[in-house]
Amino acid sequence: MPANETAPSVKKKGRRARLIVLVLVLALLAGFGYGTYWSMDNVRASFPQATGTLKVPGLTGTVEVKRDSHGIPQLYADNDDDLFRAQGFVHAQDRFWEMDVRRHMTSGRLSEMFGSGQVETDAFLRTLGWRQVAQAEYDTKLSAETKKYLQAYADGVNAYLKGKSGKDLSVEHSALKLSDDYEPEQWTPVDSVAWLKAMAWDLRGNMQDEIDRALMSNKLTQAQIDELYPPYPFDRNKAIVDGGKIDGGKYAPQGGAAAGSTGTGSGSGAGTGSGSQASTASAPGASGTSGLADNASAQGATAGLRTSLTSLAATLDKIPAILGPNGSGIGSNSWVVSGKYTTTGKPLLANDPHLSPQLPSVWYQMGLHCRAVSNQCKYDVAGYTFSGMPGVVIGHNADIAWGMTNLGADVTDLYLEQVKPEGYLYDNKVVPFTTREEVIKIAGGASKKITVRTTNNGPLISDRSDELGTVGSRAPVSSSAPDRGNGYAVALRWTALDAGKSMDAVFGIDRAKDFAGFRAAARDFEVPSQNLIYADTKGNIGYQAPGRIPMRGSGDGRMPAPGWDSKYAWKGGKDGNAGYIPQDEMPYDYNPARGYIVTANQAVVESGTGAGKYPYVLTTDWGYGARSQRINDLIEAKIKDNGKISTDDMRTMQMDNSSEIAALLTPMLAKIEVSDPDVRSAQKLLEGWNYTQEPDSAAAAYFNAVWRNILKLSFGDKMPKELRIEGSCMNVQEESSGPVDDLAKTVRECGTRDSDSAQPDGGDRWFEVVRRLVKDEKSAWWQTPAARNQPATATRDQLFARAMKDARWELTAKLGKDQSTWSWGRLHQLTLKNQTIGTEGPGFMQWLLNRGPWNLGGGEATVNATGWNASSGYGVTWVPSMRMIVNLSDLDKSRWINLTGASGHAYHDNYYDQTDMWAKGELLDWSFGKEAVDKATAETLTLKP
């Protein structure tokens, strides 16, 4: 199964059988069973050569690969082609299994590796058409220079692959070859480009929220849904940018310095007009903003969609989430502090993207150095790369440093489509589908053919579920809606399905010299839309919000829109191409007077029509700013004390475990009268607690258990089954149309949602929900029925008391009755799972390839964001996937760490050698200059023509 796939496939038998074969083969390879024939020598056969000399076809000169004791390579070449050819070669040495799985995933070809169990996933990915879009980007959008680099990289990968198969590539490839004679194909430039589609998919914004709101409407009123999606608290949690205005077709930040020219033209949004999407950002759910409001009964039509959207949600859960679960808690931190407030006198820049934990980590540390920077060799850059893609994604060069966090812009919309045999309805006319056929090859079985149907709103993703053929037969809709026929289909409009130039942006940023060059390169970073933070060696700091952000007609993207009405289409487009916010009008900041910039997935800027407000809507589903405001507060506290911030201070901030929700609720919990002595003894743990979630803290363990039970009682049990975690069952009253004495009957109803996306997940949206509700001690949300010999609750404190009791007995079952043995880390554990073969199967297979567990501190919406889903338990579901701190005064004094290690080979010394340090918050020295790199070098490999 692909890494981090969030739910098992409904077709498991074929995959299970295949995995059993793979497990047996791996057992042999590891030296179990048949004596010494399958010894560790076979496992080590794929370990890369790190010293001596190797010939690489296509090189025009020598390339040195200098690895430190952690296997982190620094590459030195004399021209760009050689540099990227060597990068491809070295990536393949360490991570080819990861690369091979990833390209099969992005092209919808996992079934070719793993059999029939992946057909559903492949069919969905073929419907999205990532590979076709990547091909179009390569053919029509990318610069000649970028294409040259991509080809050189592919040539390097293929040079490594030549003459190798099975055990020469990896343990996993050896198992795959022996079980099905699998042989890897040659690498292509489009394989690299397609990776950006997977990155964009996992960072796609509010699509899950859009589905969840629609599903909620079957059980909750609009007012209740509004309470669960409160507006962003601009009065309490700072936006990234203080404010600005559009002046002469360009964004002008408030209070910052002029940033200079960013190049010619207005980017992707050229010709769409300035200010043409005046903000309609109102409180969530405001009348008239839902997509269905004008054409059908929004409540009724959404209820009728329940079956469709439930199936869609289940399908989405099966799609591999390489970067992480797409939930309300996922995010990243980055911040930069001006030299005015640092001990070095120059900026310090920190970044820690929060992504799904996997083994190996999604990141690969590397340096790409030209021995002499010139027109023939333009790069001197180091940082975090993606295996399978050339260039450095996050890091620094000799002049600038940059980091990224997810902007979270609303770049996806679901459209309901009225489907007829001959096409789909659009403005009262039937329009024929655009169709294509896809053939899915299946290892060990016959191929399967599917037909992909596309409307002018995008591909019909509802075609990929067997349940969706007859949905909507009972959907109540108004007379103004089109006839439902056999039900509404669902199409996806997504910016990443339009060809773009994000790959150009990677190389442009890698060689930028100043903020103007950085912004010019960022214009092409269209998807996924990221917050880009900046610093340079001259002392400047900055921020840029790039991205392809759609301008909508009617509707605000919060609910599925009526695809049959053209006024809900994205604005400004011709021939189906959408209009986007002009890049010159996207927010940025440069040397703000406050002396620092923080991005942690909070609101970028406040939208509206007043002074200092932004005239476009980027999204209404921001993160709620718990992490970002904590970082702001930590920086400001240091500044107010006239302190100077050091690299170690930045590291300490990255490991901050303070819980905002604990600070709010703990004083209330401490005042509740508790008669049960066991519960009272647990309550005492909270007395004097400082709200930090250290791994050895018993108070943190108990509070988080109380928080989880508060959420379950007040919200979880009131959610529709489609949002509750799979297997969570409860008795509910079902209305009946029978006799008066049978108006209601009790039925057993079980949740259906995957553990990573079930609600309430406990992210900072729920912090905000509860913050608002605690003021109303008699809110209906605090009312619960009697259950399990516990009385009903009618008030906040009664529910809190019940949650404290439930938490006490939950922890007794999990950690034992003796509270002295309790700790947050024992509940909050991280296990690193090897891609594909290590994510599913018997315990032996997990023991063979996976590592852990580690007891972690931190938690949901803390700066040290080790995320967990409160609906499913306390296990870690996403993490700071790496941490870095760049010292712009002396780049060789920068620091970094990866979640795992450089190697993707199980049993290699660098397989997970950084994880213990990562868990403790430690950082490695980050050598950059030639002298520092030479000093750190443990092994040197010379690549020759």
JSON list of N, CA and C in Angstrom, two decimals, residues 31-83:
[
{"chain": "A", "resi": 31, "resn": "GLY", "atom": "N", "xyz": [17.66, -12.84, 6.06]},
{"chain": "A", "resi": 31, "resn": "GLY", "atom": "CA", "xyz": [18.47, -13.89, 6.66]},
{"chain": "A", "resi": 31, "resn": "GLY", "atom": "C", "xyz": [17.69, -14.86, 7.51]},
{"chain": "A", "resi": 32, "resn": "PHE", "atom": "N", "xyz": [16.36, -14.85, 7.41]},
{"chain": "A", "resi": 32, "resn": "PHE", "atom": "CA", "xyz": [15.55, -15.77, 8.18]},
{"chain": "A", "resi": 32, "resn": "PHE", "atom": "C", "xyz": [15.13, -16.94, 7.29]},
{"chain": "A", "resi": 33, "resn": "GLY", "atom": "N", "xyz": [15.15, -18.14, 7.82]},
{"chain": "A", "resi": 33, "resn": "GLY", "atom": "CA", "xyz": [14.58, -19.27, 7.09]},
{"chain": "A", "resi": 33, "resn": "GLY", "atom": "C", "xyz": [15.65, -20.15, 6.47]},
{"chain": "A", "resi": 34, "resn": "TYR", "atom": "N", "xyz": [16.12, -19.82, 5.28]},
{"chain": "A", "resi": 34, "resn": "TYR", "atom": "CA", "xyz": [16.97, -20.72, 4.51]},
{"chain": "A", "resi": 34, "resn": "TYR", "atom": "C", "xyz": [18.46, -20.49, 4.77]},
{"chain": "A", "resi": 35, "resn": "GLY", "atom": "N", "xyz": [18.83, -20.60, 6.02]},
{"chain": "A", "resi": 35, "resn": "GLY", "atom": "CA", "xyz": [20.25, -20.55, 6.35]},
{"chain": "A", "resi": 35, "resn": "GLY", "atom": "C", "xyz": [20.89, -19.25, 5.93]},
{"chain": "A", "resi": 36, "resn": "THR", "atom": "N", "xyz": [22.07, -19.38, 5.38]},
{"chain": "A", "resi": 36, "resn": "THR", "atom": "CA", "xyz": [22.85, -18.19, 5.05]},
{"chain": "A", "resi": 36, "resn": "THR", "atom": "C", "xyz": [22.73, -17.80, 3.60]},
{"chain": "A", "resi": 37, "resn": "TYR", "atom": "N", "xyz": [21.94, -18.54, 2.80]},
{"chain": "A", "resi": 37, "resn": "TYR", "atom": "CA", "xyz": [21.86, -18.20, 1.38]},
{"chain": "A", "resi": 37, "resn": "TYR", "atom": "C", "xyz": [21.32, -16.79, 1.19]},
{"chain": "A", "resi": 38, "resn": "TRP", "atom": "N", "xyz": [20.23, -16.50, 1.91]},
{"chain": "A", "resi": 38, "resn": "TRP", "atom": "CA", "xyz": [19.69, -15.14, 1.88]},
{"chain": "A", "resi": 38, "resn": "TRP", "atom": "C", "xyz": [20.26, -14.41, 3.09]},
{"chain": "A", "resi": 39, "resn": "SER", "atom": "N", "xyz": [21.46, -13.98, 3.00]},
{"chain": "A", "resi": 39, "resn": "SER", "atom": "CA", "xyz": [22.13, -13.34, 4.13]},
{"chain": "A", "resi": 39, "resn": "SER", "atom": "C", "xyz": [22.02, -11.83, 4.03]},
{"chain": "A", "resi": 40, "resn": "MET", "atom": "N", "xyz": [22.56, -11.16, 5.03]},
{"chain": "A", "resi": 40, "resn": "MET", "atom": "CA", "xyz": [22.56, -9.70, 5.02]},
{"chain": "A", "resi": 40, "resn": "MET", "atom": "C", "xyz": [23.35, -9.14, 3.86]},
{"chain": "A", "resi": 41, "resn": "ASP", "atom": "N", "xyz": [24.20, -9.96, 3.24]},
{"chain": "A", "resi": 41, "resn": "ASP", "atom": "CA", "xyz": [24.91, -9.51, 2.05]},
{"chain": "A", "resi": 41, "resn": "ASP", "atom": "C", "xyz": [23.92, -9.13, 0.95]},
{"chain": "A", "resi": 42, "resn": "ASN", "atom": "N", "xyz": [22.83, -9.89, 0.88]},
{"chain": "A", "resi": 42, "resn": "ASN", "atom": "CA", "xyz": [21.81, -9.57, -0.12]},
{"chain": "A", "resi": 42, "resn": "ASN", "atom": "C", "xyz": [21.13, -8.25, 0.19]},
{"chain": "A", "resi": 43, "resn": "VAL", "atom": "N", "xyz": [20.93, -7.99, 1.47]},
{"chain": "A", "resi": 43, "resn": "VAL", "atom": "CA", "xyz": [20.32, -6.72, 1.88]},
{"chain": "A", "resi": 43, "resn": "VAL", "atom": "C", "xyz": [21.27, -5.57, 1.56]},
{"chain": "A", "resi": 44, "resn": "ARG", "atom": "N", "xyz": [22.55, -5.79, 1.81]},
{"chain": "A", "resi": 44, "resn": "ARG", "atom": "CA", "xyz": [23.54, -4.73, 1.60]},
{"chain": "A", "resi": 44, "resn": "ARG", "atom": "C", "xyz": [23.90, -4.54, 0.13]},
{"chain": "A", "resi": 45, "resn": "ALA", "atom": "N", "xyz": [23.44, -5.42, -0.72]},
{"chain": "A", "resi": 45, "resn": "ALA", "atom": "CA", "xyz": [23.78, -5.32, -2.14]},
{"chain": "A", "resi": 45, "resn": "ALA", "atom": "C", "xyz": [23.32, -4.00, -2.75]},
{"chain": "A", "resi": 46, "resn": "SER", "atom": "N", "xyz": [22.27, -3.40, -2.20]},
{"chain": "A", "resi": 46, "resn": "SER", "atom": "CA", "xyz": [21.75, -2.15, -2.75]},
{"chain": "A", "resi": 46, "resn": "SER", "atom": "C", "xyz": [22.36, -0.91, -2.11]},
{"chain": "A", "resi": 47, "resn": "PHE", "atom": "N", "xyz": [23.21, -1.08, -1.09]},
{"chain": "A", "resi": 47, "resn": "PHE", "atom": "CA", "xyz": [23.80, 0.09, -0.46]},
{"chain": "A", "resi": 47, "resn": "PHE", "atom": "C", "xyz": [24.66, 0.82, -1.49]},
{"chain": "A", "resi": 48, "resn": "PRO", "atom": "N", "xyz": [24.59, 2.14, -1.53]},
{"chain": "A", "resi": 48, "resn": "PRO", "atom": "CA", "xyz": [25.32, 2.87, -2.57]},
{"chain": "A", "resi": 48, "resn": "PRO", "atom": "C", "xyz": [26.82, 2.93, -2.32]},
{"chain": "A", "resi": 49, "resn": "GLN", "atom": "N", "xyz": [27.57, 2.97, -3.40]},
{"chain": "A", "resi": 49, "resn": "GLN", "atom": "CA", "xyz": [29.01, 3.21, -3.29]},
{"chain": "A", "resi": 49, "resn": "GLN", "atom": "C", "xyz": [29.21, 4.68, -2.95]},
{"chain": "A", "resi": 50, "resn": "ALA", "atom": "N", "xyz": [29.96, 4.95, -1.89]},
{"chain": "A", "resi": 50, "resn": "ALA", "atom": "CA", "xyz": [30.15, 6.32, -1.43]},
{"chain": "A", "resi": 50, "resn": "ALA", "atom": "C", "xyz": [31.60, 6.78, -1.51]},
{"chain": "A", "resi": 51, "resn": "THR", "atom": "N", "xyz": [32.49, 5.89, -1.90]},
{"chain": "A", "resi": 51, "resn": "THR", "atom": "CA", "xyz": [33.90, 6.27, -2.04]},
{"chain": "A", "resi": 51, "resn": "THR", "atom": "C", "xyz": [34.44, 5.73, -3.36]},
{"chain": "A", "resi": 52, "resn": "GLY", "atom": "N", "xyz": [35.60, 6.22, -3.75]},
{"chain": "A", "resi": 52, "resn": "GLY", "atom": "CA", "xyz": [36.22, 5.75, -4.97]},
{"chain": "A", "resi": 52, "resn": "GLY", "atom": "C", "xyz": [35.73, 6.52, -6.19]},
{"chain": "A", "resi": 53, "resn": "THR", "atom": "N", "xyz": [35.66, 5.83, -7.33]},
{"chain": "A", "resi": 53, "resn": "THR", "atom": "CA", "xyz": [35.32, 6.46, -8.60]},
{"chain": "A", "resi": 53, "resn": "THR", "atom": "C", "xyz": [34.28, 5.64, -9.34]},
{"chain": "A", "resi": 54, "resn": "LEU", "atom": "N", "xyz": [33.34, 6.31, -9.96]},
{"chain": "A", "resi": 54, "resn": "LEU", "atom": "CA", "xyz": [32.34, 5.66, -10.81]},
{"chain": "A", "resi": 54, "resn": "LEU", "atom": "C", "xyz": [32.22, 6.43, -12.11]},
{"chain": "A", "resi": 55, "resn": "LYS", "atom": "N", "xyz": [31.97, 5.72, -13.19]},
{"chain": "A", "resi": 55, "resn": "LYS", "atom": "CA", "xyz": [31.73, 6.36, -14.47]},
{"chain": "A", "resi": 55, "resn": "LYS", "atom": "C", "xyz": [30.23, 6.58, -14.66]},
{"chain": "A", "resi": 56, "resn": "VAL", "atom": "N", "xyz": [29.88, 7.79, -15.06]},
{"chain": "A", "resi": 56, "resn": "VAL", "atom": "CA", "xyz": [28.47, 8.14, -15.31]},
{"chain": "A", "resi": 56, "resn": "VAL", "atom": "C", "xyz": [28.37, 8.67, -16.73]},
{"chain": "A", "resi": 57, "resn": "PRO", "atom": "N", "xyz": [27.74, 7.94, -17.62]},
{"chain": "A", "resi": 57, "resn": "PRO", "atom": "CA", "xyz": [27.61, 8.40, -19.01]},
{"chain": "A", "resi": 57, "resn": "PRO", "atom": "C", "xyz": [26.91, 9.76, -19.08]},
{"chain": "A", "resi": 58, "resn": "GLY", "atom": "N", "xyz": [27.42, 10.60, -19.97]},
{"chain": "A", "resi": 58, "resn": "GLY", "atom": "CA", "xyz": [26.81, 11.90, -20.18]},
{"chain": "A", "resi": 58, "resn": "GLY", "atom": "C", "xyz": [27.49, 13.04, -19.48]},
{"chain": "A", "resi": 59, "resn": "LEU", "atom": "N", "xyz": [28.27, 12.75, -18.43]},
{"chain": "A", "resi": 59, "resn": "LEU", "atom": "CA", "xyz": [29.02, 13.81, -17.76]},
{"chain": "A", "resi": 59, "resn": "LEU", "atom": "C", "xyz": [30.08, 14.37, -18.70]},
{"chain": "A", "resi": 60, "resn": "THR", "atom": "N", "xyz": [30.32, 15.67, -18.59]},
{"chain": "A", "resi": 60, "resn": "THR", "atom": "CA", "xyz": [31.38, 16.29, -19.38]},
{"chain": "A", "resi": 60, "resn": "THR", "atom": "C", "xyz": [32.62, 16.56, -18.54]},
{"chain": "A", "resi": 61, "resn": "GLY", "atom": "N", "xyz": [32.48, 16.44, -17.24]},
{"chain": "A", "resi": 61, "resn": "GLY", "atom": "CA", "xyz": [33.60, 16.63, -16.33]},
{"chain": "A", "resi": 61, "resn": "GLY", "atom": "C", "xyz": [33.37, 15.84, -15.07]},
{"chain": "A", "resi": 62, "resn": "THR", "atom": "N", "xyz": [34.28, 15.93, -14.12]},
{"chain": "A", "resi": 62, "resn": "THR", "atom": "CA", "xyz": [34.12, 15.18, -12.88]},
{"chain": "A", "resi": 62, "resn": "THR", "atom": "C", "xyz": [33.17, 15.90, -11.93]},
{"chain": "A", "resi": 63, "resn": "VAL", "atom": "N", "xyz": [32.47, 15.13, -11.14]},
{"chain": "A", "resi": 63, "resn": "VAL", "atom": "CA", "xyz": [31.61, 15.64, -10.07]},
{"chain": "A", "resi": 63, "resn": "VAL", "atom": "C", "xyz": [32.02, 14.94, -8.78]},
{"chain": "A", "resi": 64, "resn": "GLU", "atom": "N", "xyz": [32.28, 15.71, -7.75]},
{"chain": "A", "resi": 64, "resn": "GLU", "atom": "CA", "xyz": [32.61, 15.15, -6.45]},
{"chain": "A", "resi": 64, "resn": "GLU", "atom": "C", "xyz": [31.35, 15.08, -5.60]},
{"chain": "A", "resi": 65, "resn": "VAL", "atom": "N", "xyz": [31.16, 13.94, -4.95]},
{"chain": "A", "resi": 65, "resn": "VAL", "atom": "CA", "xyz": [30.03, 13.74, -4.03]},
{"chain": "A", "resi": 65, "resn": "VAL", "atom": "C", "xyz": [30.63, 13.54, -2.64]},
{"chain": "A", "resi": 66, "resn": "LYS", "atom": "N", "xyz": [30.54, 14.56, -1.81]},
{"chain": "A", "resi": 66, "resn": "LYS", "atom": "CA", "xyz": [31.15, 14.53, -0.48]},
{"chain": "A", "resi": 66, "resn": "LYS", "atom": "C", "xyz": [30.06, 14.33, 0.57]},
{"chain": "A", "resi": 67, "resn": "ARG", "atom": "N", "xyz": [30.11, 13.20, 1.24]},
{"chain": "A", "resi": 67, "resn": "ARG", "atom": "CA", "xyz": [29.11, 12.87, 2.25]},
{"chain": "A", "resi": 67, "resn": "ARG", "atom": "C", "xyz": [29.70, 13.04, 3.65]},
{"chain": "A", "resi": 68, "resn": "ASP", "atom": "N", "xyz": [28.90, 13.59, 4.55]},
{"chain": "A", "resi": 68, "resn": "ASP", "atom": "CA", "xyz": [29.34, 13.68, 5.94]},
{"chain": "A", "resi": 68, "resn": "ASP", "atom": "C", "xyz": [28.99, 12.38, 6.67]},
{"chain": "A", "resi": 69, "resn": "SER", "atom": "N", "xyz": [29.17, 12.36, 7.98]},
{"chain": "A", "resi": 69, "resn": "SER", "atom": "CA", "xyz": [28.96, 11.12, 8.73]},
{"chain": "A", "resi": 69, "resn": "SER", "atom": "C", "xyz": [27.51, 10.68, 8.74]},
{"chain": "A", "resi": 70, "resn": "HIS", "atom": "N", "xyz": [26.60, 11.56, 8.38]},
{"chain": "A", "resi": 70, "resn": "HIS", "atom": "CA", "xyz": [25.18, 11.22, 8.31]},
{"chain": "A", "resi": 70, "resn": "HIS", "atom": "C", "xyz": [24.74, 10.90, 6.88]},
{"chain": "A", "resi": 71, "resn": "GLY", "atom": "N", "xyz": [25.71, 10.79, 5.99]},
{"chain": "A", "resi": 71, "resn": "GLY", "atom": "CA", "xyz": [25.41, 10.43, 4.61]},
{"chain": "A", "resi": 71, "resn": "GLY", "atom": "C", "xyz": [24.83, 11.56, 3.79]},
{"chain": "A", "resi": 72, "resn": "ILE", "atom": "N", "xyz": [24.85, 12.79, 4.30]},
{"chain": "A", "resi": 72, "resn": "ILE", "atom": "CA", "xyz": [24.31, 13.94, 3.58]},
{"chain": "A", "resi": 72, "resn": "ILE", "atom": "C", "xyz": [25.32, 14.37, 2.52]},
{"chain": "A", "resi": 73, "resn": "PRO", "atom": "N", "xyz": [24.92, 14.36, 1.24]},
{"chain": "A", "resi": 73, "resn": "PRO", "atom": "CA", "xyz": [25.88, 14.65, 0.18]},
{"chain": "A", "resi": 73, "resn": "PRO", "atom": "C", "xyz": [25.94, 16.13, -0.21]},
{"chain": "A", "resi": 74, "resn": "GLN", "atom": "N", "xyz": [27.13, 16.58, -0.53]},
{"chain": "A", "resi": 74, "resn": "GLN", "atom": "CA", "xyz": [27.36, 17.89, -1.14]},
{"chain": "A", "resi": 74, "resn": "GLN", "atom": "C", "xyz": [28.03, 17.62, -2.49]},
{"chain": "A", "resi": 75, "resn": "LEU", "atom": "N", "xyz": [27.41, 18.12, -3.57]},
{"chain": "A", "resi": 75, "resn": "LEU", "atom": "CA", "xyz": [27.87, 17.83, -4.93]},
{"chain": "A", "resi": 75, "resn": "LEU", "atom": "C", "xyz": [28.62, 19.04, -5.49]},
{"chain": "A", "resi": 76, "resn": "TYR", "atom": "N", "xyz": [29.74, 18.78, -6.18]},
{"chain": "A", "resi": 76, "resn": "TYR", "atom": "CA", "xyz": [30.54, 19.85, -6.78]},
{"chain": "A", "resi": 76, "resn": "TYR", "atom": "C", "xyz": [30.77, 19.53, -8.25]},
{"chain": "A", "resi": 77, "resn": "ALA", "atom": "N", "xyz": [30.40, 20.49, -9.11]},
{"chain": "A", "resi": 77, "resn": "ALA", "atom": "CA", "xyz": [30.52, 20.29, -10.56]},
{"chain": "A", "resi": 77, "resn": "ALA", "atom": "C", "xyz": [30.96, 21.59, -11.22]},
{"chain": "A", "resi": 78, "resn": "ASP", "atom": "N", "xyz": [31.22, 21.51, -12.53]},
{"chain": "A", "resi": 78, "resn": "ASP", "atom": "CA", "xyz": [31.68, 22.67, -13.29]},
{"chain": "A", "resi": 78, "resn": "ASP", "atom": "C", "xyz": [30.63, 23.23, -14.24]},
{"chain": "A", "resi": 79, "resn": "ASN", "atom": "N", "xyz": [29.51, 22.54, -14.40]},
{"chain": "A", "resi": 79, "resn": "ASN", "atom": "CA", "xyz": [28.42, 23.09, -15.22]},
{"chain": "A", "resi": 79, "resn": "ASN", "atom": "C", "xyz": [27.09, 22.54, -14.72]},
{"chain": "A", "resi": 80, "resn": "ASP", "atom": "N", "xyz": [26.03, 23.24, -15.09]},
{"chain": "A", "resi": 80, "resn": "ASP", "atom": "CA", "xyz": [24.70, 22.91, -14.57]},
{"chain": "A", "resi": 80, "resn": "ASP", "atom": "C", "xyz": [24.26, 21.50, -14.95]},
{"chain": "A", "resi": 81, "resn": "ASP", "atom": "N", "xyz": [24.49, 21.12, -16.21]},
{"chain": "A", "resi": 81, "resn": "ASP", "atom": "CA", "xyz": [24.05, 19.79, -16.64]},
{"chain": "A", "resi": 81, "resn": "ASP", "atom": "C", "xyz": [24.70, 18.69, -15.81]},
{"chain": "A", "resi": 82, "resn": "ASP", "atom": "N", "xyz": [26.00, 18.81, -15.59]},
{"chain": "A", "resi": 82, "resn": "ASP", "atom": "CA", "xyz": [26.68, 17.81, -14.78]},
{"chain": "A", "resi": 82, "resn": "ASP", "atom": "C", "xyz": [26.15, 17.80, -13.34]},
{"chain": "A", "resi": 83, "resn": "LEU", "atom": "N", "xyz": [25.84, 18.99, -12.83]},
{"chain": "A", "resi": 83, "resn": "LEU", "atom": "CA", "xyz": [25.37, 19.09, -11.45]},
{"chain": "A", "resi": 83, "resn": "LEU", "atom": "C", "xyz": [24.04, 18.36, -11.28]}
]
